[in-house]
Amino acid sequence: MNITSTDTSTTIIAPATASGGAVMVVRLSGSRAIEIADRLFRGRQRLADADGYTLHYGRVVDQDEQTIDDVVVALFRAPHSYTGDDTVEITLHGSEYITATLLRLAIEYGATMATAGEFTRRAFLAGKMDLSRAEAVADIIASDSRWSHRVASTQMRGGYSAKLGELREELLRLCSLLELELDFSEEDVEFADRKQLSDILSRIGEQIESLRGSFALGNALKSGISVAIVGEPNVGKSTLLNALIEEDRAMVSDIAGTTRDTIEASTIIDGIRFRFVDTAGLRTTDDTLEQMGIERTRRAIDRANIIVHIASADCPKFKDIDLNAEQHYIKVINKIDRVNSTDTLPCDALHISAKQSIGIDALRSKLRSTANTSNLRSNDIVVSNMRHYEALTSANEALQNARTALCNNLPADLISEDIRTIIHHLGEITGAITSDDILHSIFSKFCIGK
Ligand code: GDP
């Protein structure tokens, strides 16, 4: 999202709904929205004379007063609209021809096609929502499972903003005290009690750490948990993928090396999306195509949150694979229908038959339990956005520097410099402009009288 552009003088238009439905909503927003809509729309009264928050039934007409469609128009007057500008939402029949004609006419009358995210960008610039909430709007539209919806909706309702706002307030207060000391530097006074300062920084550090710590889960809930299905050729990886997603996505065959490339498919288990990658069997081969598949397999394994390692009941052995510290590892023995007894099979693995759908539910439960959501209450704040995570990481680094500066009794200006950096990075998340905030905080709380 480009947040630097401040040109909100144009009146923008765009369909707000995807094509193919019975009705379509076209949204028009900007200072000329009502004037342009009045040129298109014939109803009982002119929209220019109507109140905000009203609905109007009528017709959309072309330049020759020919009816294009019967429509309902919703009118929102500035500043009480999503963008903060005058906004008109026209509900029409879901025909591509009608929509295209309406857009063409509106553009002829002075509207401009909106760019991606422009309505929300304007809402942000108008102060209708902060940046993290604006970003959550996109997440909520993209949400496709109970948990991705929950994470986005908590963020959109201002989950972060309130918490970050509190942290920033506290830091601004500290900064004000330290900067006050600079003004009185010749008198060697200490307005900011160093012990108190250190306690507050520790507390803020814990809160930043807890937000950062929630990212792994938050990101998995938002984007889906990636699961790499790995094992020797022919152990039943493709069959298992098909069983897990309950459709024939991957090709199953007795010929080793059939899956020459990674195949991805996803499904929702108890409200969480899992993205499975059926990998090419790891084996030594001269086949260039298969080698490329194996290389991709290795990359898929590196990126996965969970590795499901399969061996066949005929030969229940698992080759070592390298895991990183955050990866979950599940061992599975497939084709148990081919052995008389499972007693001799390793008991640290799940025993399944992908072909006969035995043990698949147990594997699903095991996968689901790796995403530990049981302690998460509906209002808990979970960081799911990479940009926020990076900003929190930078804030955390600055916080460690501030604590070191404090420990080493460094001068107030150096400590305040680090605190400014923390404020800056926290402000990056909400889109606040930090230096003005600091000035405001200093002058609003202290009457220095200089
Ligand atoms: P991959 O190479 O690891 O992906 O293995 P496939 O899924 O292509 O399966 C290889 C062969 O094993 C196919 O003939 C499958 O039908 C068979 N197979 C897979 N799972 C089972 C199972 O649970 N029981 C039996 N008996 N055969 C299976």
Coordinates of C-alpha atoms and ligand atoms in Angstrom, one line a residue:
M1 CA 0.0 0.0 0.0
N2 CA 1.4 3.4 -1.0
I3 CA 0.8 5.6 2.0
T4 CA 2.9 8.5 0.9
S5 CA 0.5 9.8 -1.7
T6 CA -1.8 12.5 -0.3
D7 CA -3.7 13.3 -3.5
T8 CA -7.2 12.8 -2.4
S9 CA -8.6 15.6 -4.6
T10 CA -9.8 13.3 -7.3
T11 CA -13.1 11.4 -7.2
I12 CA -12.5 7.7 -7.5
I13 CA -14.7 4.9 -8.7
A14 CA -14.5 1.1 -8.7
P15 CA -16.6 -2.0 -8.4
A16 CA -16.7 -3.1 -4.8
T17 CA -17.9 -6.6 -5.5
A18 CA -16.5 -9.4 -7.7
S19 CA -18.3 -10.0 -11.0
G20 CA -20.5 -13.0 -11.5
G21 CA -23.0 -12.3 -8.7
A22 CA -26.7 -11.3 -9.0
V23 CA -26.0 -7.7 -7.9
M24 CA -22.9 -5.5 -8.1
V25 CA -21.9 -2.6 -6.0
V26 CA -20.0 0.3 -7.5
R27 CA -18.5 2.8 -5.1
L28 CA -17.8 6.4 -5.9
S29 CA -15.9 8.6 -3.4
G30 CA -14.5 12.1 -3.4
S31 CA -15.5 15.7 -3.4
R32 CA -17.4 15.4 -6.7
A33 CA -19.0 12.0 -5.9
I34 CA -22.5 13.4 -5.4
E35 CA -22.4 15.7 -8.4
I36 CA -21.2 12.9 -10.7
A37 CA -23.8 10.5 -9.3
D38 CA -26.5 13.1 -9.9
R39 CA -25.6 13.1 -13.6
L40 CA -26.0 9.3 -13.8
F41 CA -29.0 8.8 -11.5
R42 CA -32.7 9.6 -11.8
G43 CA -34.6 9.2 -8.6
R44 CA -37.3 11.0 -6.6
Q45 CA -34.9 13.7 -5.5
R46 CA -31.5 14.9 -6.4
L47 CA -28.8 13.3 -4.3
A48 CA -27.4 16.8 -3.8
D49 CA -30.5 17.6 -1.8
A50 CA -30.6 14.4 0.2
D51 CA -29.3 13.6 3.6
G52 CA -26.4 11.3 4.3
Y53 CA -27.2 7.7 5.4
T54 CA -30.1 7.5 3.0
L55 CA -31.1 5.0 0.3
H56 CA -32.6 6.0 -3.0
Y57 CA -34.3 3.9 -5.6
G58 CA -34.1 5.0 -9.2
R59 CA -32.5 4.5 -12.6
V60 CA -29.0 5.0 -14.1
V61 CA -29.2 6.7 -17.4
D62 CA -26.8 7.5 -20.2
Q63 CA -26.2 10.9 -22.0
D64 CA -29.4 10.3 -24.0
E65 CA -31.5 9.7 -20.9
Q66 CA -31.7 6.0 -21.9
T67 CA -32.1 3.7 -18.9
I68 CA -29.1 1.5 -18.3
D69 CA -30.4 -0.2 -15.1
D70 CA -32.7 0.1 -12.1
V71 CA -30.6 0.7 -9.1
V72 CA -30.4 1.5 -5.4
V73 CA -28.1 4.3 -4.3
A74 CA -26.7 4.6 -0.8
L75 CA -25.5 8.1 0.1
F76 CA -22.8 8.8 2.7
R77 CA -21.9 12.4 3.3
A78 CA -18.4 13.6 4.4
P79 CA -17.0 13.0 7.0
H80 CA -19.4 10.1 7.9
S81 CA -18.2 7.6 5.3
Y82 CA -15.6 4.9 5.0
T83 CA -13.1 7.2 3.3
G84 CA -14.2 10.4 5.1
D85 CA -15.2 11.9 1.7
D86 CA -18.7 12.1 0.1
T87 CA -19.4 8.6 -1.0
V88 CA -22.1 7.0 -3.2
E89 CA -22.6 3.3 -3.4
I90 CA -24.7 2.2 -6.4
T91 CA -26.2 -1.3 -6.3
L92 CA -26.9 -2.6 -9.8
H93 CA -27.8 -5.8 -11.5
G94 CA -24.6 -7.9 -11.8
S95 CA -24.1 -7.5 -15.5
E96 CA -20.6 -6.8 -16.8
Y97 CA -22.1 -4.6 -19.5
I98 CA -24.1 -2.5 -17.1
T99 CA -21.1 -2.1 -14.8
A100 CA -18.8 -1.2 -17.6
T101 CA -21.3 1.3 -19.0
L102 CA -21.7 2.9 -15.5
L103 CA -17.9 3.1 -15.0
R104 CA -17.5 4.6 -18.5
L105 CA -20.1 7.3 -17.9
A106 CA -18.8 8.2 -14.4
I107 CA -15.3 8.5 -15.9
E108 CA -16.6 10.8 -18.7
Y109 CA -18.2 12.9 -16.0
G110 CA -14.9 13.3 -14.1
A111 CA -14.3 10.3 -11.9
T112 CA -11.0 8.3 -12.0
M113 CA -10.7 4.6 -11.7
A114 CA -9.5 3.8 -8.2
T115 CA -6.2 2.0 -7.7
A116 CA -5.9 -1.1 -5.5
G117 CA -6.5 -0.3 -1.9
E118 CA -7.2 3.4 -2.6
F119 CA -10.5 3.6 -0.7
T120 CA -8.8 2.2 2.4
R121 CA -5.7 4.4 1.8
R122 CA -8.0 7.4 1.8
A123 CA -9.6 6.2 5.0
F124 CA -6.2 6.0 6.6
L125 CA -5.2 9.5 5.3
A126 CA -8.4 10.9 6.6
G127 CA -7.6 9.5 10.0
K128 CA -10.5 7.0 9.9
M129 CA -8.3 4.2 10.9
D130 CA -4.6 3.6 11.6
L131 CA -2.3 1.7 9.4
S132 CA -2.6 -1.6 11.2
R133 CA -6.4 -1.5 11.0
A134 CA -6.2 -0.5 7.3
E135 CA -4.0 -3.6 6.7
A136 CA -6.4 -5.8 8.6
V137 CA -9.2 -4.8 6.1
A138 CA -7.2 -6.6 3.4
D139 CA -6.7 -9.6 5.7
I140 CA -10.3 -9.8 6.6
I141 CA -11.3 -9.8 2.9
A142 CA -8.7 -12.6 2.3
S143 CA -9.7 -14.6 5.3
D144 CA -10.8 -18.1 4.4
S145 CA -11.0 -19.9 7.7
R146 CA -12.4 -19.3 11.2
W147 CA -8.9 -18.5 12.6
S148 CA -7.6 -16.3 9.8
H149 CA -10.9 -14.4 10.2
R150 CA -10.5 -14.1 13.9
V151 CA -7.0 -12.8 13.7
A152 CA -7.9 -10.2 11.1
S153 CA -11.0 -9.2 12.8
T154 CA -9.3 -8.6 16.2
Q155 CA -6.7 -6.5 14.4
M156 CA -9.4 -4.5 12.5
R157 CA -11.2 -3.8 15.7
G158 CA -8.1 -2.1 16.9
G159 CA -6.3 -4.9 18.8
Y160 CA -2.8 -3.7 18.2
S161 CA -3.6 0.0 18.0
A162 CA -4.7 0.2 21.6
K163 CA -1.8 -1.8 23.0
L164 CA 0.8 0.0 20.9
G165 CA -0.8 3.3 21.7
E166 CA -0.3 2.6 25.4
L167 CA 3.3 1.6 24.9
R168 CA 4.1 4.7 22.8
E169 CA 2.4 6.9 25.4
E170 CA 4.6 5.6 28.1
L171 CA 7.7 5.9 26.0
L172 CA 6.8 9.5 25.0
R173 CA 6.5 10.4 28.6
L174 CA 10.0 8.9 29.3
C175 CA 11.4 10.8 26.4
S176 CA 9.8 14.0 27.6
L177 CA 11.4 13.6 31.0
L178 CA 14.9 12.8 29.5
E179 CA 14.7 15.7 27.1
L180 CA 13.7 18.0 29.9
E181 CA 17.0 17.0 31.6
L182 CA 18.8 18.2 28.5
D183 CA 17.3 21.7 28.9
F184 CA 18.6 21.8 32.5
S185 CA 21.9 20.0 31.7
E186 CA 24.1 22.6 33.5
E187 CA 22.2 22.1 36.7
D188 CA 22.8 18.4 36.7
V189 CA 19.2 17.4 37.6
E190 CA 17.6 14.0 36.9
F191 CA 13.9 14.2 36.1
A192 CA 13.7 10.6 35.0
D193 CA 14.4 8.3 37.9
R194 CA 16.8 5.7 36.3
K195 CA 15.5 2.8 38.4
Q196 CA 11.9 3.6 37.3
L197 CA 13.1 4.0 33.7
S198 CA 14.7 0.6 33.8
D199 CA 11.6 -1.0 35.2
I200 CA 9.4 0.6 32.6
L201 CA 11.7 -0.4 29.8
S202 CA 11.7 -4.0 31.1
R203 CA 8.0 -4.1 31.2
I204 CA 7.7 -2.6 27.7
G205 CA 10.3 -5.1 26.5
E206 CA 8.2 -8.0 27.8
Q207 CA 5.2 -6.7 26.0
I208 CA 7.0 -6.2 22.7
E209 CA 8.5 -9.7 23.1
S210 CA 5.1 -11.2 23.7
L211 CA 3.7 -9.5 20.6
R212 CA 6.7 -10.8 18.6
G213 CA 6.3 -14.2 20.1
S214 CA 2.7 -14.4 18.8
F215 CA 3.9 -14.0 15.2
A216 CA 4.7 -17.6 14.4
L217 CA 1.2 -18.7 15.4
G218 CA -0.5 -15.5 13.9
N219 CA 1.2 -15.9 10.6
A220 CA 0.3 -19.6 10.5
L221 CA -3.3 -18.9 11.3
K222 CA -3.4 -16.2 8.7
S223 CA -1.6 -17.8 5.8
G224 CA -2.2 -21.5 6.6
I225 CA 0.2 -24.0 8.2
S226 CA 2.5 -25.5 5.7
V227 CA 3.0 -29.3 5.9
A228 CA 5.6 -31.1 3.8
I229 CA 4.8 -34.8 3.2
V230 CA 8.2 -36.5 2.7
G231 CA 9.5 -40.0 2.4
E232 CA 11.0 -42.5 0.0
P233 CA 9.3 -43.0 -3.4
N234 CA 6.2 -45.2 -3.4
V235 CA 5.5 -45.1 0.4
G236 CA 2.2 -43.4 -0.4
K237 CA 2.8 -39.6 -0.1
S238 CA 0.4 -38.8 -3.0
T239 CA -2.2 -41.2 -1.7
L240 CA -2.0 -39.5 1.7
L241 CA -2.3 -36.0 0.3
N242 CA -5.4 -37.1 -1.6
A243 CA -6.9 -38.7 1.6
L244 CA -6.2 -35.6 3.7
I245 CA -7.9 -33.2 1.2
E246 CA -10.5 -35.8 0.3
E247 CA -10.0 -35.4 -3.5
D248 CA -7.7 -36.8 -6.1
R249 CA -5.2 -34.0 -6.5
A250 CA -1.9 -35.9 -6.7
M251 CA -1.3 -38.6 -9.2
V252 CA -0.9 -42.0 -7.6
S253 CA 1.2 -44.7 -9.2
D254 CA 3.4 -47.7 -8.5
I255 CA 6.2 -46.3 -10.6
A256 CA 8.8 -44.7 -8.3
G257 CA 9.4 -41.0 -9.2
T258 CA 5.9 -40.4 -10.4
T259 CA 5.7 -37.2 -8.4
R260 CA 8.6 -35.3 -10.1
D261 CA 7.7 -31.9 -8.7
T262 CA 6.0 -30.6 -5.5
I263 CA 2.2 -30.6 -5.6
E264 CA 0.3 -28.3 -3.3
A265 CA -3.2 -28.5 -2.0
S266 CA -4.9 -27.2 1.1
T267 CA -7.8 -28.0 3.4
I268 CA -9.3 -26.6 6.5
I269 CA -9.1 -28.7 9.7
D270 CA -11.1 -27.4 12.6
G271 CA -11.0 -23.8 11.5
I272 CA -7.4 -23.7 10.4
R273 CA -6.0 -23.9 6.9
F274 CA -3.3 -26.4 6.3
R275 CA -1.3 -26.2 3.0
F276 CA 0.1 -29.6 2.1
V277 CA 3.1 -30.1 -0.2
D278 CA 3.4 -33.6 -1.7
T279 CA 7.1 -33.7 -2.4
A280 CA 9.0 -35.7 -5.0
G281 CA 10.6 -38.7 -3.2
L282 CA 14.1 -38.0 -2.0
R283 CA 16.4 -40.4 -3.9
T284 CA 19.5 -40.3 -6.0
T285 CA 18.6 -40.1 -9.7
D286 CA 20.2 -39.2 -13.0
D287 CA 16.9 -37.9 -14.4
T288 CA 17.3 -34.1 -14.7
L289 CA 13.6 -33.4 -14.3
E290 CA 13.4 -35.5 -11.2
Q291 CA 16.5 -33.9 -9.8
M292 CA 14.8 -30.4 -10.1
G293 CA 11.8 -31.8 -8.3
I294 CA 14.0 -33.1 -5.5
E295 CA 15.7 -29.7 -5.2
R296 CA 12.3 -28.1 -4.8
T297 CA 11.4 -30.8 -2.2
R298 CA 14.4 -29.7 -0.1
R299 CA 13.2 -26.1 -0.3
A300 CA 9.7 -27.1 0.6
I301 CA 11.0 -29.0 3.6
D302 CA 13.0 -26.0 4.7
R303 CA 10.0 -23.7 4.6
A304 CA 7.4 -26.1 6.2
N305 CA 6.0 -25.6 9.6
I306 CA 5.3 -29.4 9.9
I307 CA 7.1 -32.3 8.3
V308 CA 5.0 -35.5 7.9
H309 CA 7.6 -38.2 7.3
I310 CA 6.2 -41.4 5.8
A311 CA 7.6 -44.9 5.6
S312 CA 5.8 -48.0 4.4
A313 CA 4.8 -50.8 6.8
D314 CA 6.8 -53.2 4.6
C315 CA 10.0 -51.4 5.5
P316 CA 9.3 -49.1 8.5
K317 CA 12.6 -47.2 8.5
F318 CA 13.0 -43.4 8.5
K319 CA 16.1 -41.8 7.1
D320 CA 17.4 -38.8 9.1
I321 CA 16.3 -35.5 7.9
D322 CA 17.5 -32.1 9.0
L323 CA 14.9 -30.1 10.9
N324 CA 15.0 -26.5 12.1
A325 CA 14.2 -25.7 15.7
E326 CA 10.7 -24.5 15.0
Q327 CA 9.6 -27.4 12.9
H328 CA 7.1 -30.0 14.1
Y329 CA 7.9 -33.5 13.1
I330 CA 5.3 -36.3 12.7
K331 CA 6.3 -39.8 11.8
V332 CA 3.7 -41.9 9.9
I333 CA 3.8 -45.6 8.9
N334 CA 1.5 -46.2 5.9
K335 CA 0.1 -49.3 4.3
I336 CA -0.7 -51.0 7.6
D337 CA -3.4 -53.0 5.6
R338 CA -0.5 -54.9 4.2
V339 CA 0.8 -56.3 7.5
N340 CA -0.9 -58.8 9.7
S341 CA -0.1 -57.0 12.9
T342 CA 1.0 -53.5 13.8
D343 CA 2.6 -54.6 17.1
T344 CA 6.1 -54.8 15.6
L345 CA 5.9 -51.3 14.0
P346 CA 7.7 -48.4 15.7
C347 CA 5.2 -47.0 18.3
D348 CA 6.5 -43.4 18.0
A349 CA 4.8 -43.2 14.6
L350 CA 1.1 -43.0 13.6
H351 CA -0.1 -46.1 11.8
I352 CA -2.3 -45.5 8.9
S353 CA -3.5 -46.8 5.6
A354 CA -3.9 -43.8 3.2
K355 CA -5.5 -46.0 0.6
Q356 CA -8.1 -47.4 3.0
S357 CA -8.5 -44.2 5.0
I358 CA -7.5 -45.8 8.3
G359 CA -5.9 -43.4 10.8
I360 CA -6.5 -40.3 8.7
D361 CA -8.6 -38.6 11.4
A362 CA -5.9 -39.3 14.0
L363 CA -3.4 -37.7 11.7
R364 CA -5.7 -34.7 11.2
S365 CA -6.1 -34.3 15.0
K366 CA -2.3 -34.5 15.4
L367 CA -1.8 -31.8 12.8
R368 CA -4.5 -29.6 14.4
S369 CA -2.9 -29.9 17.8
T370 CA 0.4 -28.5 16.5
A371 CA -1.3 -25.2 16.1
N372 CA -1.9 -24.5 19.8
T373 CA -4.8 -22.2 19.8
S374 CA -6.4 -23.5 23.0
N375 CA -5.0 -20.7 25.2
L376 CA -6.0 -18.1 22.7
R377 CA -9.1 -16.2 23.7
S378 CA -11.1 -14.4 21.0
N379 CA -9.8 -11.0 21.9
D380 CA -6.1 -12.0 22.3
I381 CA -3.8 -9.9 20.1
V382 CA -1.9 -12.0 17.7
V383 CA 0.6 -10.4 15.3
S384 CA 0.1 -11.9 11.8
N385 CA 1.7 -9.3 9.6
M386 CA 5.3 -9.5 8.5
R387 CA 5.7 -5.8 8.4
H388 CA 4.5 -5.5 12.0
Y389 CA 6.8 -8.3 13.1
E390 CA 9.8 -6.6 11.5
A391 CA 8.9 -3.2 13.1
L392 CA 8.6 -5.0 16.5
T393 CA 12.0 -6.7 16.0
S394 CA 13.6 -3.3 15.2
A395 CA 11.8 -1.8 18.3
N396 CA 13.1 -4.6 20.4
E397 CA 16.7 -4.0 19.2
A398 CA 16.4 -0.3 20.0
L399 CA 15.0 -1.3 23.4
Q400 CA 18.0 -3.5 24.2
N401 CA 20.3 -0.6 23.2
A402 CA 18.3 1.8 25.5
R403 CA 18.7 -0.7 28.4
T404 CA 22.4 -1.0 27.8
A405 CA 22.8 2.7 27.7
L406 CA 20.9 3.0 30.9
C407 CA 23.0 0.3 32.6
N408 CA 26.1 2.1 31.5
N409 CA 24.9 5.4 32.9
L410 CA 25.1 7.0 29.5
P411 CA 23.9 10.6 29.2
A412 CA 20.2 11.4 28.8
D413 CA 20.4 12.4 25.1
L414 CA 21.8 9.0 24.1
I415 CA 19.1 7.1 26.0
S416 CA 16.4 9.3 24.6
E417 CA 17.8 8.7 21.1
D418 CA 17.2 5.0 21.6
I419 CA 13.8 5.5 23.0
R420 CA 12.9 7.7 20.0
T421 CA 13.9 4.8 17.8
I422 CA 11.6 2.5 19.7
I423 CA 8.8 5.0 19.4
H424 CA 9.5 5.4 15.7
H425 CA 9.3 1.6 15.0
L426 CA 6.1 1.2 17.0
G427 CA 4.7 4.2 15.1
E428 CA 5.6 2.5 11.9
I429 CA 3.0 -0.2 12.7
T430 CA 0.1 2.3 13.2
G431 CA 1.4 4.8 10.7
A432 CA 1.8 7.6 13.3
I433 CA 4.2 10.4 12.7
T434 CA 6.6 10.2 15.5
S435 CA 8.7 13.4 15.8
D436 CA 5.6 15.6 15.9
D437 CA 4.2 13.4 18.6
I438 CA 7.3 13.8 20.8
L439 CA 7.2 17.5 20.4
H440 CA 3.5 17.5 21.2
S441 CA 4.0 15.4 24.3
I442 CA 6.8 17.6 25.6
F443 CA 4.9 20.8 25.2
S444 CA 1.5 19.6 26.3
K445 CA 2.7 18.1 29.5
F446 CA 5.3 20.6 30.7
C447 CA 5.2 24.4 30.8
I448 CA 8.8 25.1 30.5
G449 CA 8.3 28.8 30.1
K450 CA 11.4 29.6 28.1
Ligands
GDP1 P1 4.4 -41.8 -3.4 O1 5.4 -42.1 -4.5 O2 5.1 -41.8 -2.1 O3 3.7 -40.6 -3.7 O4 3.4 -43.0 -3.4 P2 1.9 -43.1 -4.1 O5 0.9 -42.4 -3.3 O6 2.0 -42.8 -5.5 O7 1.6 -44.7 -3.9 C1 2.5 -45.7 -4.4 C2 1.7 -47.0 -4.4 O8 1.4 -47.4 -3.1 C3 0.4 -46.9 -5.2 O9 0.1 -48.0 -5.9 C4 -0.7 -46.7 -4.1 O10 -1.9 -47.2 -4.5 C5 -0.1 -47.6 -3.0 N1 -0.5 -47.2 -1.7 C6 -0.5 -46.0 -1.1 N2 -1.0 -46.0 0.1 C7 -1.4 -47.3 0.3 C8 -1.9 -48.0 1.5 O11 -2.3 -47.4 2.5 N3 -2.1 -49.3 1.3 C9 -1.8 -50.0 0.2 N4 -2.0 -51.3 0.2 N5 -1.2 -49.4 -0.9 C10 -1.0 -48.1 -0.8

